[in-house]
Short mmCIF file of C-alpha atoms in Angstrom, two decimals:
data_model
loop_
_atom_site.label_atom_id
_atom_site.label_comp_id
_atom_site.label_asym_id
_atom_site.label_seq_id
_atom_site.Cartn_x
_atom_site.Cartn_y
_atom_site.Cartn_z
CA MET A 839 72.67 126.49 126.89
CA ILE A 840 71.53 122.95 126.06
CA PRO A 841 73.14 121.17 123.09
CA LYS A 842 71.52 118.47 120.98
CA PRO A 843 71.19 115.44 123.28
CA ASN A 844 72.75 113.07 120.75
CA ILE A 845 76.07 114.96 120.74
CA VAL A 846 76.58 115.33 124.49
CA HIS A 847 78.66 112.17 124.83
CA LEU A 848 80.46 112.31 121.48
CA PRO A 849 84.26 112.13 121.76
CA VAL A 850 86.28 115.01 120.35
CA TYR A 851 88.61 113.89 117.56
CA GLN A 852 92.13 113.40 118.87
CA PRO A 853 94.86 114.05 116.26
CA GLY A 854 98.38 112.71 116.60
CA LYS A 855 100.24 114.32 119.48
CA PRO A 856 102.02 117.51 118.32
CA VAL A 857 105.83 117.46 118.17
CA ASP A 858 106.24 120.71 120.11
CA ASP A 859 104.06 119.44 122.96
CA VAL A 860 106.16 116.29 123.30
CA LYS A 861 109.41 118.27 123.27
CA ARG A 862 108.11 120.59 125.95
CA GLU A 863 106.53 117.93 128.16
CA LEU A 864 109.43 115.48 128.05
CA GLY A 865 112.35 117.86 127.61
CA LEU A 866 113.40 116.33 124.30
CA THR A 867 115.29 118.08 121.53
CA GLU A 868 114.48 115.58 118.76
CA VAL A 869 111.03 114.11 118.20
CA ILE A 870 109.87 112.04 115.23
CA LYS A 871 106.15 112.11 114.54
CA LEU A 872 104.84 109.18 112.53
CA ALA A 873 101.28 109.27 113.80
CA SER A 874 99.14 111.21 111.32
CA ASN A 875 100.03 109.66 107.94
CA GLU A 876 101.56 112.91 106.69
CA ASN A 877 104.03 112.92 103.82
CA PRO A 878 107.54 112.96 105.36
CA PHE A 879 108.93 114.41 102.13
CA GLY A 880 106.79 117.52 102.26
CA SER A 881 105.05 118.81 99.15
CA SER A 882 105.90 119.64 95.56
CA PRO A 883 108.11 122.74 95.12
CA LYS A 884 105.59 123.80 92.49
CA ALA A 885 102.87 123.86 95.14
CA LYS A 886 104.99 126.10 97.36
CA GLU A 887 105.63 128.47 94.45
CA ALA A 888 101.89 128.63 93.77
CA ILE A 889 101.21 129.58 97.39
CA VAL A 890 103.73 132.42 97.21
CA ARG A 891 102.04 133.75 94.09
CA GLU A 892 98.71 133.80 95.91
CA LEU A 893 100.00 136.01 98.73
CA ASP A 894 99.05 139.11 96.76
CA ASN A 895 95.43 137.90 96.79
CA ILE A 896 95.19 137.19 100.51
CA SER A 897 92.44 139.80 101.00
CA ILE A 898 90.22 138.35 98.26
CA TYR A 899 87.74 135.54 98.77
CA PRO A 900 88.58 132.28 97.01
CA ASP A 901 86.53 130.90 94.15
CA GLY A 902 83.72 129.19 96.05
CA ALA A 903 83.20 126.66 93.27
CA ALA A 904 86.95 126.03 92.76
CA VAL A 905 86.29 126.14 89.02
CA GLU A 906 89.89 125.87 87.76
CA LEU A 907 90.77 123.02 90.11
CA THR A 908 87.47 121.28 89.39
CA ASP A 909 88.21 121.38 85.66
CA ALA A 910 91.70 119.94 86.27
CA ILE A 911 90.30 117.02 88.27
CA ALA A 912 87.58 116.46 85.67
CA ARG A 913 90.19 116.28 82.90
CA LYS A 914 92.46 113.98 84.91
CA PHE A 915 89.73 111.43 85.55
CA ASP A 916 87.69 111.94 82.39
CA VAL A 917 84.53 113.06 84.18
CA ASN A 918 82.36 116.15 83.88
CA ALA A 919 82.89 119.19 86.09
CA ASP A 920 79.45 118.71 87.67
CA GLN A 921 80.68 115.37 89.02
CA VAL A 922 83.30 116.96 91.29
CA ILE A 923 83.02 118.62 94.70
CA PHE A 924 85.73 120.05 96.95
CA GLY A 925 85.92 120.26 100.70
CA ALA A 926 88.24 121.40 103.48
CA GLY A 927 89.82 117.97 103.44
CA SER A 928 87.85 114.90 102.45
CA ASP A 929 86.58 114.81 106.03
CA GLU A 930 84.46 117.90 105.30
CA ILE A 931 82.90 116.02 102.41
CA ILE A 932 82.11 113.20 104.85
CA LEU A 933 80.37 115.79 107.02
CA MET A 934 78.45 117.17 104.03
CA ILE A 935 77.34 113.70 102.93
CA ALA A 936 75.98 112.98 106.40
CA ARG A 937 74.26 116.37 106.49
CA ALA A 938 72.76 115.95 103.01
CA PHE A 939 71.50 112.37 103.23
CA LEU A 940 71.00 111.28 106.84
CA VAL A 941 67.97 112.10 108.98
CA PRO A 942 67.17 110.75 112.45
CA GLY A 943 66.37 107.04 112.26
CA ASP A 944 68.19 106.37 108.99
CA GLU A 945 70.63 103.46 109.13
CA THR A 946 74.23 103.80 108.01
CA ILE A 947 76.71 100.93 107.70
CA MET A 948 80.47 100.99 108.31
CA ALA A 949 83.27 98.78 109.59
CA ASP A 950 83.76 98.49 113.34
CA GLN A 951 87.36 99.74 113.16
CA THR A 952 87.75 102.38 110.49
CA PHE A 953 88.09 106.14 110.04
CA PRO A 954 86.07 107.50 112.98
CA GLN A 955 84.55 110.51 111.19
CA TYR A 956 81.97 108.33 109.43
CA LYS A 957 80.45 107.35 112.77
CA HIS A 958 80.98 110.77 114.32
CA ASN A 959 79.08 112.66 111.62
CA ALA A 960 76.31 110.05 111.44
CA GLN A 961 75.83 110.36 115.19
CA ILE A 962 75.50 114.14 114.87
CA GLU A 963 72.63 113.55 112.43
CA ASN A 964 71.10 111.05 114.89
CA ALA A 965 71.33 108.18 112.43
CA VAL A 966 71.42 104.53 113.51
CA ILE A 967 75.00 103.22 113.33
CA ILE A 968 75.49 99.67 112.05
CA GLU A 969 79.08 98.54 112.64
CA VAL A 970 80.23 95.36 110.89
CA PRO A 971 83.35 93.55 112.16
CA LEU A 972 86.39 93.60 109.94
CA LYS A 973 87.56 90.26 108.59
CA GLU A 974 91.32 89.91 109.05
CA GLY A 975 91.54 93.69 109.16
CA THR A 976 89.60 94.14 105.90
CA HIS A 977 86.02 95.28 105.23
CA ASP A 978 83.75 92.23 105.16
CA LEU A 979 81.62 93.32 102.22
CA ASN A 980 79.38 90.24 102.29
CA ALA A 981 78.59 90.80 105.96
CA MET A 982 77.91 94.48 105.25
CA LEU A 983 75.44 93.51 102.52
CA GLU A 984 73.61 91.28 104.98
CA ARG A 985 72.98 94.30 107.21
CA VAL A 986 71.29 96.35 104.49
CA THR A 987 67.61 97.04 105.18
CA ASP A 988 64.98 99.34 103.76
CA LYS A 989 66.22 101.93 106.29
CA THR A 990 69.82 101.88 105.02
CA LYS A 991 70.85 105.22 103.55
CA VAL A 992 74.68 105.31 103.36
CA ILE A 993 77.46 102.69 103.40
CA TRP A 994 81.04 103.78 104.14
CA ILE A 995 84.06 101.88 102.84
CA CYS A 996 87.58 103.09 103.59
CA ASN A 997 89.89 101.60 100.96
CA PRO A 998 92.72 101.26 102.01
CA ASN A 999 91.20 101.01 105.46
CA ASN A 1000 92.46 103.33 108.16
CA PRO A 1001 93.91 102.16 110.56
CA THR A 1002 94.58 98.61 109.32
CA GLY A 1003 95.94 99.59 105.87
CA THR A 1004 94.25 96.69 104.07
CA ILE A 1005 92.34 96.86 100.77
CA ASN A 1006 89.28 95.36 99.16
CA VAL A 1007 90.16 94.29 95.62
CA ALA A 1008 88.36 95.13 92.39
CA ASP A 1009 86.35 91.93 91.93
CA GLU A 1010 84.87 91.95 95.40
CA VAL A 1011 84.10 95.68 95.27
CA GLU A 1012 82.22 95.34 91.99
CA ARG A 1013 80.33 92.28 93.23
CA PHE A 1014 79.37 94.32 96.28
CA LEU A 1015 78.24 97.34 94.24
CA SER A 1016 76.17 95.13 91.95
CA ARG A 1017 74.17 93.90 94.94
CA VAL A 1018 73.69 97.16 96.85
CA PRO A 1019 70.23 98.69 96.28
CA SER A 1020 70.42 101.65 93.93
CA ASN A 1021 68.85 103.96 96.52
CA VAL A 1022 71.71 103.39 99.00
CA LEU A 1023 74.71 105.70 98.68
CA VAL A 1024 78.09 103.93 98.80
CA VAL A 1025 81.00 106.15 99.86
CA LEU A 1026 84.41 104.79 98.85
CA ASP A 1027 87.05 106.75 100.73
CA GLU A 1028 90.35 106.38 98.86
CA ALA A 1029 92.55 108.85 100.75
CA TYR A 1030 95.67 106.72 100.22
CA CYS A 1031 95.01 105.37 96.73
CA GLU A 1032 97.93 107.18 95.06
CA TYR A 1033 100.35 104.97 96.99
CA ILE A 1034 98.92 101.77 95.53
CA GLU A 1035 100.53 99.96 92.59
CA ASP A 1036 98.67 96.67 92.97
CA PRO A 1037 96.58 96.10 89.81
CA ALA A 1038 93.93 94.40 91.95
CA PHE A 1039 92.96 97.75 93.46
CA PRO A 1040 89.59 98.85 92.03
CA ASP A 1041 89.25 101.73 89.59
CA VAL A 1042 85.99 102.92 91.08
CA ILE A 1043 85.83 106.14 89.07
CA LYS A 1044 85.36 104.03 85.93
CA LEU A 1045 82.49 102.25 87.67
CA LEU A 1046 80.51 105.47 88.22
CA LYS A 1047 78.76 105.13 84.86
CA LYS A 1048 77.50 101.69 85.89
CA TYR A 1049 76.71 102.47 89.54
CA PRO A 1050 75.12 105.91 90.00
CA ASN A 1051 74.87 105.48 93.79
CA VAL A 1052 78.66 105.68 94.34
CA ILE A 1053 80.87 108.58 95.39
CA VAL A 1054 84.66 108.38 95.60
CA LEU A 1055 86.57 110.54 98.08
CA ARG A 1056 90.20 111.57 97.70
CA THR A 1057 92.51 114.11 99.29
CA PHE A 1058 95.56 116.30 98.79
CA SER A 1059 96.56 115.76 102.43
CA LYS A 1060 98.47 112.51 102.00
CA ILE A 1061 100.82 111.83 99.08
CA TYR A 1062 100.49 115.42 97.81
CA GLY A 1063 101.68 116.72 101.20
CA LEU A 1064 99.14 119.54 101.56
CA ALA A 1065 97.60 118.45 104.88
CA SER A 1066 97.71 121.91 106.47
CA LEU A 1067 95.82 123.46 103.54
CA ARG A 1068 92.79 121.18 104.04
CA ILE A 1069 91.65 120.27 100.57
CA GLY A 1070 89.98 117.10 99.39
CA TYR A 1071 87.46 116.16 96.74
CA GLY A 1072 84.68 113.80 95.82
CA ILE A 1073 83.67 112.39 92.43
CA GLY A 1074 80.20 111.04 91.79
CA ARG A 1075 77.17 111.33 89.57
CA PRO A 1076 75.87 114.90 89.03
CA ASP A 1077 72.70 114.40 91.07
CA VAL A 1078 74.67 113.11 94.06
CA ILE A 1079 77.17 115.99 93.84
CA ARG A 1080 74.36 118.52 93.48
CA SER A 1081 72.74 117.33 96.72
CA ILE A 1082 76.03 117.58 98.60
CA ASN A 1083 76.72 121.01 97.13
CA GLN A 1084 73.42 122.23 98.56
CA VAL A 1085 74.80 121.90 102.10
CA ARG A 1086 78.33 123.09 101.32
CA GLU A 1087 79.45 126.24 103.10
CA PRO A 1088 80.47 129.15 100.83
CA PHE A 1089 84.22 129.60 100.25
CA ASN A 1090 84.98 126.31 102.03
CA THR A 1091 88.41 125.89 100.42
CA SER A 1092 91.09 128.59 100.49
CA ARG A 1093 92.86 130.34 97.63
CA PHE A 1094 96.12 128.82 98.89
CA GLY A 1095 94.68 125.33 98.97
CA GLN A 1096 93.23 125.56 95.50
CA ALA A 1097 96.40 127.03 93.98
CA ALA A 1098 98.69 124.53 95.69
CA ALA A 1099 96.50 121.59 94.75
CA LEU A 1100 96.40 122.67 91.12
CA ALA A 1101 100.20 122.90 91.01
CA ALA A 1102 100.68 119.64 92.93
CA LEU A 1103 98.36 117.82 90.57
CA ALA A 1104 100.66 118.69 87.67
CA ASP A 1105 103.87 117.50 89.39
CA GLU A 1106 103.66 113.78 88.72
CA SER A 1107 107.40 113.26 89.21
CA PHE A 1108 107.10 114.31 92.86
CA ILE A 1109 104.29 111.80 93.37
CA GLU A 1110 106.32 109.02 91.73
CA GLU A 1111 109.29 109.76 94.01
CA CYS A 1112 107.10 109.69 97.11
CA ARG A 1113 105.43 106.46 96.01
CA ALA A 1114 108.80 104.76 95.47
CA ALA A 1115 110.18 105.95 98.83
CA ASN A 1116 107.02 104.78 100.58
CA LYS A 1117 107.30 101.35 98.98
CA GLN A 1118 110.87 101.08 100.23
CA GLY A 1119 109.79 102.14 103.71
CA LEU A 1120 107.01 99.57 103.87
CA ALA A 1121 109.43 96.84 102.79
CA TYR A 1122 111.84 97.89 105.54
CA PHE A 1123 109.12 97.86 108.19
CA ASN A 1124 107.82 94.47 107.08
CA SER A 1125 111.28 92.88 107.17
CA SER A 1126 112.04 94.49 110.54
CA PHE A 1127 108.76 93.29 112.06
CA ALA A 1128 109.43 89.78 110.75
CA GLU A 1129 112.80 89.81 112.50
CA LEU A 1130 111.11 90.94 115.71
CA GLY A 1131 108.41 88.27 115.36
CA LEU A 1132 105.66 90.86 115.14
CA PRO A 1133 102.76 90.24 112.72
CA ALA A 1134 101.53 93.20 110.69
CA PHE A 1135 98.53 93.72 108.46
CA PRO A 1136 99.23 93.93 104.70
CA ALA A 1137 99.89 97.63 104.14
CA TYR A 1138 98.84 99.53 101.03
CA GLY A 1139 98.87 103.16 102.15
CA ASN A 1140 101.65 105.15 103.80
CA PHE A 1141 101.27 103.48 107.19
CA ILE A 1142 101.40 100.04 108.72
CA MET A 1143 99.58 98.49 111.66
CA VAL A 1144 101.60 96.01 113.69
CA ASP A 1145 100.78 93.74 116.60
CA VAL A 1146 103.40 94.48 119.28
CA LYS A 1147 102.00 91.67 121.51
CA ARG A 1148 101.87 94.07 124.42
CA PRO A 1149 99.26 96.69 125.32
CA GLY A 1150 99.52 99.20 122.50
CA GLN A 1151 99.13 102.16 124.83
CA GLU A 1152 102.05 100.94 126.96
CA VAL A 1153 104.28 100.71 123.89
CA PHE A 1154 103.05 104.10 122.68
CA ASP A 1155 103.95 105.72 126.01
CA ALA A 1156 107.39 104.10 126.07
CA LEU A 1157 108.11 105.19 122.50
CA LEU A 1158 106.94 108.69 123.34
CA ARG A 1159 109.54 108.93 126.08
CA LYS A 1160 112.13 108.14 123.43
CA GLY A 1161 110.84 110.90 121.17
CA ILE A 1162 108.81 108.70 118.80
CA ILE A 1163 105.13 109.53 118.22
CA VAL A 1164 103.01 106.73 116.73
CA ARG A 1165 99.31 105.90 117.05
CA ALA A 1166 97.65 103.57 119.56
CA GLY A 1167 94.27 103.33 121.25
CA HIS A 1168 92.50 101.18 118.64
CA LYS A 1169 89.73 99.66 120.73
CA LEU A 1170 89.40 96.42 118.75
CA TYR A 1171 93.15 96.01 118.33
CA PRO A 1172 94.49 96.86 121.79
CA THR A 1173 97.92 95.30 121.19
CA HIS A 1174 98.50 97.11 117.89
CA ILE A 1175 100.13 100.39 117.00
CA ARG A 1176 99.93 102.24 113.68
CA ILE A 1177 103.12 103.75 112.27
CA THR A 1178 103.32 106.19 109.38
CA VAL A 1179 106.09 105.47 106.87
CA GLY A 1180 108.75 108.16 107.26
CA SER A 1181 112.09 108.79 105.64
CA GLN A 1182 114.51 105.88 105.81
CA GLU A 1183 116.41 107.61 108.62
CA GLN A 1184 113.18 108.06 110.59
CA ASN A 1185 112.09 104.48 109.93
CA GLU A 1186 115.38 103.11 111.24
CA LYS A 1187 115.12 105.22 114.40
CA VAL A 1188 111.58 103.97 114.98
CA ILE A 1189 112.63 100.32 114.67
CA ALA A 1190 115.62 100.87 116.96
CA ALA A 1191 113.38 102.53 119.56
CA LEU A 1192 110.68 99.86 119.24
CA THR A 1193 113.26 97.09 119.65
CA ALA A 1194 114.58 98.75 122.80
CA VAL A 1195 111.09 99.32 124.20
CA LEU A 1196 110.06 95.70 123.70
CA GLN A 1197 113.25 94.52 125.40
CA GLU A 1198 112.65 96.90 128.32
CA ILE A 1199 109.07 95.68 128.74
CA ALA A 1200 110.17 92.03 128.54
CA VAL A 1201 112.69 92.62 131.34
CA LYS A 1202 109.99 94.16 133.55
CA VAL A 1203 107.72 91.16 132.95
#
């Protein structure tokens, strides 16, 4: 059996190392995983109640069009129902966008250190990947514009950017959109936007009326705490959504995911509590890193990327032996690690372990 030649050398996505695997491999009884930007506070109790109610319907296919949830999102953001599409996580929508719009030879532009699924799915479609270096950890929108040609089909912007956690602010995003050709689709991936309180963050959904070539991606996996249910959504102009819908698999989101998302959407107090706790956690990490003399990128999501001034993989391995799972292996930032904001207790344990690891490495040197 011979696969498509352009996928033979593609890497398989590597998620954060599972807690149970670390316990088993290292003989640990306590492991803290702050590697996958999950919500350490779980999910809304209302979402859990909604899942229980759906158990009686486990043998019945879900609503393929997610009509009730679509209407709720449309009301929340003051858009029409035909402007909304759901996927098994926003990463499935990334896949569908690549499938719907990219053909071999098309060019697609993205940052050189960003969410890897943009590149992965473009490679599957045999598109030409144009990677533009980040500028101080942030998308360099002017440089991305300079790479636009008549072959450009899709531009990907992760805002806040994963893994650096930085944002592009409203003024620069709108200047960028005003200069992008109208036949080029701009994907603004805002998976972590609910954590942001900075008024400089762009309200891209309001810009959809002005820029028909934009789609915004969001997810219930992060602040809503529904990562295991795999449900995300996109908002764009009806013609863009229609094209993506044409390649969507039937029944691509589950009854449980739809029901939980609908309930979670209505529990704003849970979101406010998570946002406040995350803000406190980021402040703690920033002050701790300052004390350790470690520079970190400005963080706007529920994670922070810090320069540990040592090989990131070495620090990752040492932390792992202490029962702390973080994220390393960022090719353009080899001395950095990315840490998800946990509970205050978890955050303090991470800083204690990191402090010990850095001291141990310094002694060896």
